[in-house]
């Protein structure tokens, strides 16, 4: 049987302990953190070197078996789902977790070279003593990998000031879907030639597998001030967000948490001392050189009070700051405890449209009788409406899906987009037509064909294709 | 005759006053600001609308006539040169100067929509009263167009802190080389789908012609402090540059000017009061909220003094600041007065390698007995070695070309690259192989083929192809 044959051949490349192909082992790899959709892979391989990745990919390409990369599986758009080229087909997951070494740290030029399986926070921890960190900080940073961050162009609270993953990637070594190894970008010099590095970052694993990543290291700010402002009306909080930015203040982070989330957090191990009766809290963090930062914080606090904040308090010390952030970053975990399932949505709207869009989102939640909450990166208009539900209740599931689609339509109508940072993945691929006309989608697919000519690498993600893979069975080749 | 026929047809699209085809008129369009290479176009058309651009391009595409966009012609890499697909062939310039309207300004969401012919500084002037500006500021900003900036991914002194053009472009309307009109990116929402917007910016007119550009507006900082530090040893100045960045200070700009440039400037209308006996001056500009900025400036000044600056003075007022900048931005003009011709080079190296690379550059200049000077964006390691020469002296011209090549090799050996901000254009296309292996160049060409299938749009620029255009004469088509 072809499948058993392939598994045996993969085993000769990765070694016996470098592959999982038993059904019990594979169940862990059926989905990512969103768990709305599931697909069991044919096998999971765990390469340890670029050369192993290249040999694995070449074998799969030559045999026309679809495959896709995976990091920690913390994604929220089913980007790591093992989809085949047809509904019933199983694909191979190339799990990058074992390529987890930091290869080089160059403080003088502020860059590090890492393997894709390095856990996001680990790099920051290692360079912390020298006064540096890696800036993009997804809420899952204790678990997610830098390789996965590259695939999804991950964001995080501090990306408001520091930019998303794409702004911190200087170069990549990539195994193309044919097994060929290429280099994109460089070691810190500015990009010349066409900026294919930028196109690769955020291509959701459909352009190939990054095996070596040169990242920018960011100087850790001398001083950080973190404010917690609480509001009795959600709209006052969003107006404060706009007013802070309009005043020319660029906070390091500007996060919003609504009453449902506040109470879920306060009921959990992440309890942060958020006021349970507030309609919404804002976390406003300012960072920079010590001189002048206090004046800036005072200005931000005044703006909150002018917009009817009930109170604004400053984290007394690093411990209290960490607690405030643990609450924010643990919010999805805390919400996850409330019901068997949690659907985390992701969209972005122009900051000025936040009040009306948020109102619309709560209306949709009420219309479909759903347990809705919001917690999000308010500073850049990146919304996360979340729905607590029970996946065993088919009626509730279909209401979740209907509401999600309406959320997207609402955000798009407001001049926004269907994802701010979680990616399109398999979950939102059908929504791409809300944003792009066919000519633009065709241009994207044509570029995808350059990297991924047969479509075998991570089929069914990012950009909707007429056929999920090319007609690879009929001997079609580039 | 085909050529006259095409000119007649172009005239029906753009009107009589929308085309230049007389040899006397065409002479102006033979080269860009570098004037090292010349090529006379077949005609220059001046479209006024996207639809006209599309009709012009479609006509040329259908008749297999090469063409390329042009803005103000201030480029320094022969990117706007009217090259044909063969040596003797003449191509049509699509001059965007008349599409110079600002279409929309949206302060609340900090963006503006402009036509490509808008002069860079004009946008900043128009939004200044509301406290905004357009951040990328090439030295030619009084003349260059935003469309040209997009094509070359132009930089400027303040790009150290604020990023180059690519960081300020949110969306584009593009006429593809087939005449089709597409949209890339959006109106401010984060990029979803593949980041083709990023690939387009800096593609040097080889992917098509931008006809509408959505740019980010940047809040003008509350306070600006500008320091002038002077050094008796060039190496002390470069060490001060590294030390300032290493101290965690991110200046808005960090520029270096050597003694030859200082004296050229002081002899010109741009005289800025730079000390004529200094080996080098640094302009260190800090900006941000008023609070704390003085302390930061003091810190930067101390670092200069620790690195043996002879003196550091602060611009007393806006007038003095403008004078210091007029000197820096007028440096190329001032150098241009010294000799019949000026060759402005552009390369980038890791900041830490600046002292040794600079020493090497002066050695090369001495070896070829050339009048060398340097003026550059020191903060990001972006060098501009300039050579004053006489283009009528064939021996000197060949020494200029030989030295230029050695500059490039030196920078590449130091881990740098062959252009920091001026682009590859036609001038540096042969150097691309110093940086990229053939597999990487092939990947770029494959992406180019997606946008520009016959290669008719701006042939001979950016990425070296085996043939400059596809075999379009033999009826080859996509």
Short mmCIF file of N, CA and C in Angstrom, two decimals, chain B residues 81 152 174 187 272 356 376 476:
data_model
loop_
_atom_site.label_atom_id
_atom_site.label_comp_id
_atom_site.label_asym_id
_atom_site.label_seq_id
_atom_site.Cartn_x
_atom_site.Cartn_y
_atom_site.Cartn_z
N UNK B 81 15.19 55.01 -16.84
CA UNK B 81 15.79 55.02 -18.19
C UNK B 81 14.88 54.28 -19.17
N UNK B 152 10.87 52.88 -6.00
CA UNK B 152 12.24 52.64 -5.52
C UNK B 152 12.30 52.28 -4.04
N UNK B 174 -3.13 49.62 -9.08
CA UNK B 174 -2.03 49.36 -10.00
C UNK B 174 -2.58 49.01 -11.38
N UNK B 187 -7.04 49.87 2.88
CA UNK B 187 -7.12 51.28 3.23
C UNK B 187 -6.66 51.47 4.67
N UNK B 272 25.74 75.96 5.82
CA UNK B 272 24.95 75.66 7.01
C UNK B 272 25.72 75.98 8.28
N UNK B 356 35.73 50.29 9.46
CA UNK B 356 36.63 49.60 8.52
C UNK B 356 36.18 49.77 7.06
N UNK B 376 26.16 60.50 4.43
CA UNK B 376 25.28 59.33 4.48
C UNK B 376 24.46 59.19 5.75
N UNK B 476 4.81 35.04 -28.77
CA UNK B 476 4.72 34.42 -27.46
C UNK B 476 3.70 35.20 -26.64
#
